[in-house]
Every structure is written in structure tokens, then in C-alpha cells.
CSV table of C-alpha atoms in Angstrom, one decimal:
chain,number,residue,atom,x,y,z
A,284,UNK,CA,29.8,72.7,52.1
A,285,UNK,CA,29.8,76.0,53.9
A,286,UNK,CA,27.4,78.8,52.6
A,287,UNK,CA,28.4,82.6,52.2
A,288,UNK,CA,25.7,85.5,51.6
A,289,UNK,CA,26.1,87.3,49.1
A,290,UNK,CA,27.1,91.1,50.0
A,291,UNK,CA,24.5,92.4,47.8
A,292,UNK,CA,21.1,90.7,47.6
A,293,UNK,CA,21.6,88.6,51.0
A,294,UNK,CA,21.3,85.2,49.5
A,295,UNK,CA,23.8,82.4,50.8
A,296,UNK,CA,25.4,80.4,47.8
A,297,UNK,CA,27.0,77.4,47.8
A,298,UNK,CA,30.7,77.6,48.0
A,299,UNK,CA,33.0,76.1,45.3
A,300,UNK,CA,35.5,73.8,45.4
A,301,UNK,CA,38.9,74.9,44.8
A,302,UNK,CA,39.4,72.9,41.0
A,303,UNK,CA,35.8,74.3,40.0
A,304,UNK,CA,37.0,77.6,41.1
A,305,UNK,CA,40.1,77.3,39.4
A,306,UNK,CA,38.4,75.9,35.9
A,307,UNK,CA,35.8,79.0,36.0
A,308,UNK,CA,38.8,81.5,35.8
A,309,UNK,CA,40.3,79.8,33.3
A,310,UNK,CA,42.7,78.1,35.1
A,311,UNK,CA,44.2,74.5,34.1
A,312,UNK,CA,43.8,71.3,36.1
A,313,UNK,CA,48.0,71.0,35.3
A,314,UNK,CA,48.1,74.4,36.9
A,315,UNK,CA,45.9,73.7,40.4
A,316,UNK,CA,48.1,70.3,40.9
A,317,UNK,CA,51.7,72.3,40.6
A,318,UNK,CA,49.6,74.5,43.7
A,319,UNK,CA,49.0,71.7,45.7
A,320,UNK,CA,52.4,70.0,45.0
A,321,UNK,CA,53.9,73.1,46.1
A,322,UNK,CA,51.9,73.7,49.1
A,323,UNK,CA,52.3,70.3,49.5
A,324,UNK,CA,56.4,70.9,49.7
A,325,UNK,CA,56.1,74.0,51.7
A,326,UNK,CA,54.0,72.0,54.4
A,327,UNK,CA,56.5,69.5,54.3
A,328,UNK,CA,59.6,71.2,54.5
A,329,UNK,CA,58.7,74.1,56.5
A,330,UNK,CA,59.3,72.9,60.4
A,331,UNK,CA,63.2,71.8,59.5
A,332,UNK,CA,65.6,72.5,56.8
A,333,UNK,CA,67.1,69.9,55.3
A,334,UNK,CA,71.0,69.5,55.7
A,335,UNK,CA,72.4,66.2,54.1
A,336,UNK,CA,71.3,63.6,51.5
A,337,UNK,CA,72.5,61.0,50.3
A,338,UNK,CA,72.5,60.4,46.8
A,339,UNK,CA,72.8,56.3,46.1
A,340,UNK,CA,71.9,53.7,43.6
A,341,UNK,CA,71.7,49.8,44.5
A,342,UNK,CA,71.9,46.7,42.5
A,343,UNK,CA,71.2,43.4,44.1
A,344,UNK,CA,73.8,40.7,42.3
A,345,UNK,CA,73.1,36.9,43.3
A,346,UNK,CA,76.2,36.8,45.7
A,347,UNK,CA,76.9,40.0,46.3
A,348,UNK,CA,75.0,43.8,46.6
A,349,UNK,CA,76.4,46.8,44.4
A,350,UNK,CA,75.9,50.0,46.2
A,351,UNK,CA,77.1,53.7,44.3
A,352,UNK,CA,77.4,56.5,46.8
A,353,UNK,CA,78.7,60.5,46.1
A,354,UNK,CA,81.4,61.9,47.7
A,355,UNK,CA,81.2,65.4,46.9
A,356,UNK,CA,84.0,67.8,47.0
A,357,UNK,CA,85.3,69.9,49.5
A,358,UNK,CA,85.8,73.4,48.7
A,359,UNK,CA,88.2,76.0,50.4
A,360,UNK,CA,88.5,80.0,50.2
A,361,UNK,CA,91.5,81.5,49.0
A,362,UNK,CA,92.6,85.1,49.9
A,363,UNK,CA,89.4,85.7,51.7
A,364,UNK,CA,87.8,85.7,48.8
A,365,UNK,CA,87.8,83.3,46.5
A,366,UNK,CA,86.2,79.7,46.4
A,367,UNK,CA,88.5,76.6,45.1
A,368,UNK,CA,88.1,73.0,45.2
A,369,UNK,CA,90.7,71.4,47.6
A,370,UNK,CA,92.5,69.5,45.2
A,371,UNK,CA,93.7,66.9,48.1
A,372,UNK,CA,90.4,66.0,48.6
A,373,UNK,CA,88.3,65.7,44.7
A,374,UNK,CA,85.4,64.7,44.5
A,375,UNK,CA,84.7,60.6,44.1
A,376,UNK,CA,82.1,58.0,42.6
A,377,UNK,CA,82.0,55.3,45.8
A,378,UNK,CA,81.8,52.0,44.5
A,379,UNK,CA,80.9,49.4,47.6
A,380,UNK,CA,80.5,45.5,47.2
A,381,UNK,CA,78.9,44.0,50.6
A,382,UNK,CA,78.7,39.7,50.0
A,383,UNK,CA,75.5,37.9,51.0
A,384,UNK,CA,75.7,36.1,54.1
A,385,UNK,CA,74.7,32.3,54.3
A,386,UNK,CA,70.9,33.0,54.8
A,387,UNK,CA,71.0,35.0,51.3
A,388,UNK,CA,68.8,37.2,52.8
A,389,UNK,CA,71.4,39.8,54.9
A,390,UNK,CA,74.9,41.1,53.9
A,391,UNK,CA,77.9,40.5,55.7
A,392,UNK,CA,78.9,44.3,55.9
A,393,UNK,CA,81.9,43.6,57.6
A,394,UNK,CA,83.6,42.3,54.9
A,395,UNK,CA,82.2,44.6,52.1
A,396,UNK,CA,84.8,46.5,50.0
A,397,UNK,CA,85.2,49.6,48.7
A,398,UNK,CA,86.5,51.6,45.7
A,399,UNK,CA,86.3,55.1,45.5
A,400,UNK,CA,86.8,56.2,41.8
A,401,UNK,CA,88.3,59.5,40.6
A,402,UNK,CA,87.2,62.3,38.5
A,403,UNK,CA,89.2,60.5,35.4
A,404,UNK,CA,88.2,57.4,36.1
A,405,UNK,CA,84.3,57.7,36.3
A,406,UNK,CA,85.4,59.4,32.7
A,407,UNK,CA,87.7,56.3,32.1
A,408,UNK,CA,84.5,54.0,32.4
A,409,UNK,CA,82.3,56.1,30.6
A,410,UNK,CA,84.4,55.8,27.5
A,411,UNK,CA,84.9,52.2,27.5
A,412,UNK,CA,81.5,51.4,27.7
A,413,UNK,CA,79.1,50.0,26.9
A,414,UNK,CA,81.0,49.2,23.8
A,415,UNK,CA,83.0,45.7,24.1
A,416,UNK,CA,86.2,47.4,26.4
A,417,UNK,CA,87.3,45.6,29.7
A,418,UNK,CA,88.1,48.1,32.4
A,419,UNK,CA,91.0,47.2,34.9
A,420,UNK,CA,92.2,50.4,37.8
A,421,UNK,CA,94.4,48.9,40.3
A,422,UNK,CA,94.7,50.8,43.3
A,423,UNK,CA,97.9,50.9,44.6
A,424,UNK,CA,96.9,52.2,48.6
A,425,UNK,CA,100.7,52.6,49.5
A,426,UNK,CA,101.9,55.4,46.8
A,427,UNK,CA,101.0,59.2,46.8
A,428,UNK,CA,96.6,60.0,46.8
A,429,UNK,CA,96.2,56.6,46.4
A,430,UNK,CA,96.8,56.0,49.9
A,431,UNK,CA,95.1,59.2,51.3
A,432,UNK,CA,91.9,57.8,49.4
A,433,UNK,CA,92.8,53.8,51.0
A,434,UNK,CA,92.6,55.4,54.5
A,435,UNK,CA,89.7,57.7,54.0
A,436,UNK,CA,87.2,55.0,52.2
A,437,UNK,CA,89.2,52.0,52.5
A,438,UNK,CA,88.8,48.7,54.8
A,439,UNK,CA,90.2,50.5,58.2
A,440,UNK,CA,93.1,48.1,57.9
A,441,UNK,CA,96.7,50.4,58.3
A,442,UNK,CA,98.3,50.5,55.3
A,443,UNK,CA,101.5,49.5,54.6
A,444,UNK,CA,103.7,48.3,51.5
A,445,UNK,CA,102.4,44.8,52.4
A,446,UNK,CA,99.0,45.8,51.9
A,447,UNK,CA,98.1,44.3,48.7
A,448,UNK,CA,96.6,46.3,45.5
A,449,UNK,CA,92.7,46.4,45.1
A,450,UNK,CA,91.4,45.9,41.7
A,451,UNK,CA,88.6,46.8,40.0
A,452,UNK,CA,87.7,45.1,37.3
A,453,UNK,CA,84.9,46.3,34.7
A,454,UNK,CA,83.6,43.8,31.8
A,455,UNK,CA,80.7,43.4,29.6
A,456,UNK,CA,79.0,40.3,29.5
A,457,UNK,CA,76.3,39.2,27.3
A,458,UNK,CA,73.0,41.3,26.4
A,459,UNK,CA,74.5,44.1,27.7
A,460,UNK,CA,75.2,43.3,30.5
A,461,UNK,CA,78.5,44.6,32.7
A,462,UNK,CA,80.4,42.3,35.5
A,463,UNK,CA,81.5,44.6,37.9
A,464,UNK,CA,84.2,43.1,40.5
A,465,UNK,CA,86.3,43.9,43.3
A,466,UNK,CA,89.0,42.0,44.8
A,467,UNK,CA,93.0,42.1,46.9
A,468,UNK,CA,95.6,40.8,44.8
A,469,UNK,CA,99.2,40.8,45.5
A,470,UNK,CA,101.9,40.2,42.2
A,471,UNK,CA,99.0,39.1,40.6
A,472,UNK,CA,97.3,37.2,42.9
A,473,UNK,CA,93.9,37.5,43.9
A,474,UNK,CA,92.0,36.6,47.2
A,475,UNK,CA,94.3,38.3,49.7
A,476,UNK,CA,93.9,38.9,52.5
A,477,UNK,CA,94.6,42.8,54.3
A,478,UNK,CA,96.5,41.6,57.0
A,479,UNK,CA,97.6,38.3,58.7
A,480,UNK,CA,94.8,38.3,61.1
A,481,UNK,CA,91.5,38.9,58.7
A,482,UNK,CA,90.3,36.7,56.2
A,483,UNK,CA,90.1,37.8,52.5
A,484,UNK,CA,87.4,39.3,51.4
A,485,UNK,CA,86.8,38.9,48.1
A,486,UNK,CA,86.7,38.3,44.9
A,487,UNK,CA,83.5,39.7,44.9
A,488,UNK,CA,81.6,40.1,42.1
A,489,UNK,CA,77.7,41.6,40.5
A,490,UNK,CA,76.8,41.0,37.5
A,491,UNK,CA,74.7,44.3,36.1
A,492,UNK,CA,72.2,43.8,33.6
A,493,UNK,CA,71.5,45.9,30.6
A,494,UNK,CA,69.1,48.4,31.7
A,495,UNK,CA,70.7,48.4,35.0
A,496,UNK,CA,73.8,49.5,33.7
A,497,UNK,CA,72.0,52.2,31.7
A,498,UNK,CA,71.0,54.1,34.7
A,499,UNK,CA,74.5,53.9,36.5
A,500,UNK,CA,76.5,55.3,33.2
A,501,UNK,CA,74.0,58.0,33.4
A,502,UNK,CA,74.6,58.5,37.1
A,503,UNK,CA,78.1,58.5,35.9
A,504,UNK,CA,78.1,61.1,33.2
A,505,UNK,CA,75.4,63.3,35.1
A,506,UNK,CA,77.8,63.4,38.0
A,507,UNK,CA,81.0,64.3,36.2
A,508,UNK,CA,81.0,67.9,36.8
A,509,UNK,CA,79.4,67.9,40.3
A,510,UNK,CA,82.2,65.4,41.5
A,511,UNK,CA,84.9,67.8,39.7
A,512,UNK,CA,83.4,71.0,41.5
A,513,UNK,CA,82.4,72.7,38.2
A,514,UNK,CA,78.9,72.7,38.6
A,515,UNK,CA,78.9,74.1,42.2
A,516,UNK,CA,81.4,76.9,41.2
A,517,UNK,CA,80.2,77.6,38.0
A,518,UNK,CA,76.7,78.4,39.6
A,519,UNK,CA,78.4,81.0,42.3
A,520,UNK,CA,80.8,82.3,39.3
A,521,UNK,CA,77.4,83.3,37.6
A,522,UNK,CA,75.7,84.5,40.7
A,523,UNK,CA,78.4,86.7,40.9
A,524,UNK,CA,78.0,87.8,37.9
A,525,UNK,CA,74.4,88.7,38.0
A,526,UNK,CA,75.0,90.7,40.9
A,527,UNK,CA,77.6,92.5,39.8
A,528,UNK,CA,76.0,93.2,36.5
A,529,UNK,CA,72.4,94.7,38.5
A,530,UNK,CA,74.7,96.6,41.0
A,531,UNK,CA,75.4,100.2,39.3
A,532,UNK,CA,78.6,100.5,40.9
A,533,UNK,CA,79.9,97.3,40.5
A,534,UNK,CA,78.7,97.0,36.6
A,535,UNK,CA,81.4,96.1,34.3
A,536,UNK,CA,82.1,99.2,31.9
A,537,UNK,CA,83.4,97.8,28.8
A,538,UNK,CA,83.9,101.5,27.5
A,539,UNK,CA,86.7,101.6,30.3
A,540,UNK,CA,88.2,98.1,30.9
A,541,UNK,CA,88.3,97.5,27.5
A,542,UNK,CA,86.5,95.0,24.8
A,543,UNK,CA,85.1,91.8,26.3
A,544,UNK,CA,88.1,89.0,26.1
A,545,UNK,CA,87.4,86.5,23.3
């Protein structure tokens, strides 16, 4: 490599490399690799800032393809001031079944369908299992949220009080594995079609194996605050607090508002 002289006697000496000159200073390997890695980021992420992303986690079922996708919430200020979730739109756990076309190699996205679950009912699941509980929600997309959430993640189709229910339908199989189906059904009848003019869609249906369904009750737990806005608002809430607290005139005086509320 490169020489440098030495300022005082003149001599050129070798330069070191980086690690070497790291290990003489009593650094740590562990140490010179988070550098890089963070260099590494830096150089990566420095030209453009990154806006979206799109959290999602696939399972490939013999007939059909499990996809889980985040809706996150949308949040609203109140009084100028204040940041609240908007309660008519929640954050929801996406649940979208896309069947395999006749190659078996391609989807047939046209005809997948979705099921975007609630706050309670990512909870609901999480309860139930893995422990030996089926799990039915019916989605009824002509009453009240129900049909705000249809026409925002459903098929497209217009909903009416024709359109039949969607059903999702949760149940453990053997060695831990989980069945996890969607299908139209109309007074109890499955395999309906939306409308006069398309053909039905499902049942469709992927069967989740053990570990699979490991990592998507973690995705569901982990997600549980996020998708209820407490994370995101907890984090500003304590911000806030921070800043307040390192701000002389804007400390809190317990002397003059009084004891701390417990």
C-alpha cells in the first residue's frame, strides 16, 4: 500500500489497514464491523430518503398464496394541537388469498380476496391459537364499518344487501398446523358469487404449517399496538415529554401544580 514519512526522522512506513489499526488501539473486530455497516447505511441511504415500505409476509399454500400486508393508521390533529387516531379509519392486519392459475406456477390475481382484520380481531386470533380453537369472523360488507372497510379493501364489486357475507375461517390442523380460508357465502352457503356477472371466487384455502404459523402470530402480536396507534403516539407523547422536561420554562413544577397523579 501507500507509504507516509514519518514527520520526524524522514523514514516512509508502511500504512496499516484499517482492522490492524483498529486492533492496535484496542479496538474490537465487533466494533470496526458496526463502522462499516454504518458507513455502509449512510452510503446507501444518503442520495434519497426513503418514504414508504411495505411491511408483508407470504406463504405459498398448494392451491392458493397467503399474503399479510399493514395497513397502518391514519392519524388527525385536534385543536391545532393535538394528535389522535381517526377512529373511521383504524388500523388493519390485510389478509389476501390470490388462487394458483392452471400452470401452478402464476396466480390468478384477479380473483384473489381479501380480509382486512381489525384491531380486536388480530387480538381475537391471537387468543385462540395455537391452542385447539376454530376461528369464524363473518364480514357482513352492508352494515355500519363493515362496509366502509368492504369498499376500501374489498373486491371493487358495489356493495349492496345482495352482496353476500365473506368469511374467514381459522382452524388448526395437525402438527400445528393452521387452515386459513376465505370464502362468499350467502344464508350459509358458500361459493358465491359477488354479483351476477363474475364468477365465485372462492373457497379458497392455505394450509400454514407449524413454524409458519409461528412467525405470523408473532407478526400479529408485534403489530397490535402499531395497528391501534399506540405505539406511534406513545413515542410523540414521550418526546413531548422530554422536551418539556429539558426546556426551563416549560418544566413541570410539581411544587406548584401539585403531587404527580397516581
Amino acid at each position: 500500500g501507500p507509504q507516509d514519512p514519518d514527520p520526524l526522522t524522514g523514514v516512509r512506513r508502511k500504512r496499516l489497514p484499517l482492522m490492524m489499526m483498529m486492533m492496535r488501539q484496542g479496538g474490537s473486530r465487533s466494533k470496526l464491523l458496526t463502522l462499516l455497516g454504518r458507513n455502509t447505511l449512510v452510503r446507501g441511504f444518503s442520495t434519497r430518503e426513503i418514504t414508504r415500505a411495505y411491511p408483508q409476509f407470504s406463504v405459498h399454500g398448494e392451491e392458493a398464496l397467503l399474503a399479510i400486508k399493514m395497513i397502518a393508521p391514519t392519524f388527525r390533529v385536534v385543536r391545532g394541537e393535538s394528535l389522535v387516531v381517526d377512529q373511521a379509519r383504524r388500523g388493519r392486519l390485510l389478509l389476501e388469498l390470490s388462487p394458483r392459475d392452471s400452470s401452478g406456477s402464476g396466480f390468478r390475481w384477479s380473483d384473489q380476496i381479501r380480509f382486512a382484520l381489525s384491531v380486536e380481531e388480530v387480538g381475537l386470533i391471537c387468543s385462540k391459537l395455537p391452542q385447539q380453537h376454530d376461528v369464524e369472523i363473518i364480514r357482513q360488507p352492508f352494515l355500519g364499518e363493515d362496509r366502509d372497510i368492504e369498499q376500501q379493501y374489498g373486491s371493487g364489486e358495489p356493495v349492496t344487501n345482495q352482496t353476500p357475507d365473506k368469511v374467514l375461517r381459522v382452524t388448526p390442523g395437525d402438527a400445528g398446523s393452521v387452515a386459513i380460508s376465505l370464502d362468499f357465502e350467502k344464508d350459509g352457503v358458500g361459493g358465491q358469487s359477488l354479483s351476477d356477472d363474475t364468477p365465485a371466487s372462492g373457497p379458497l384455502s392455505v394450509v400454514v404449517q407449524a413454524g409458519e404459523f409461528e412467525v405470523i402470530l408473532a407478526i400479529m402480536k408485534d403489530s397490535l399496538p402499531a395497528l391501534a396507534g399506540w405505539t406511534q403516539l406513545m413515542n410523540v407523547s414521550i418526546q413531548n415529554a422530554v422536551t418539556q422536561s429539558t426546556t426551563p420554562s416549560t418544566s413541570f413544577d410539581f411544587a406548584r401544580r401539585g403531587s404527580v397523579p397516581f
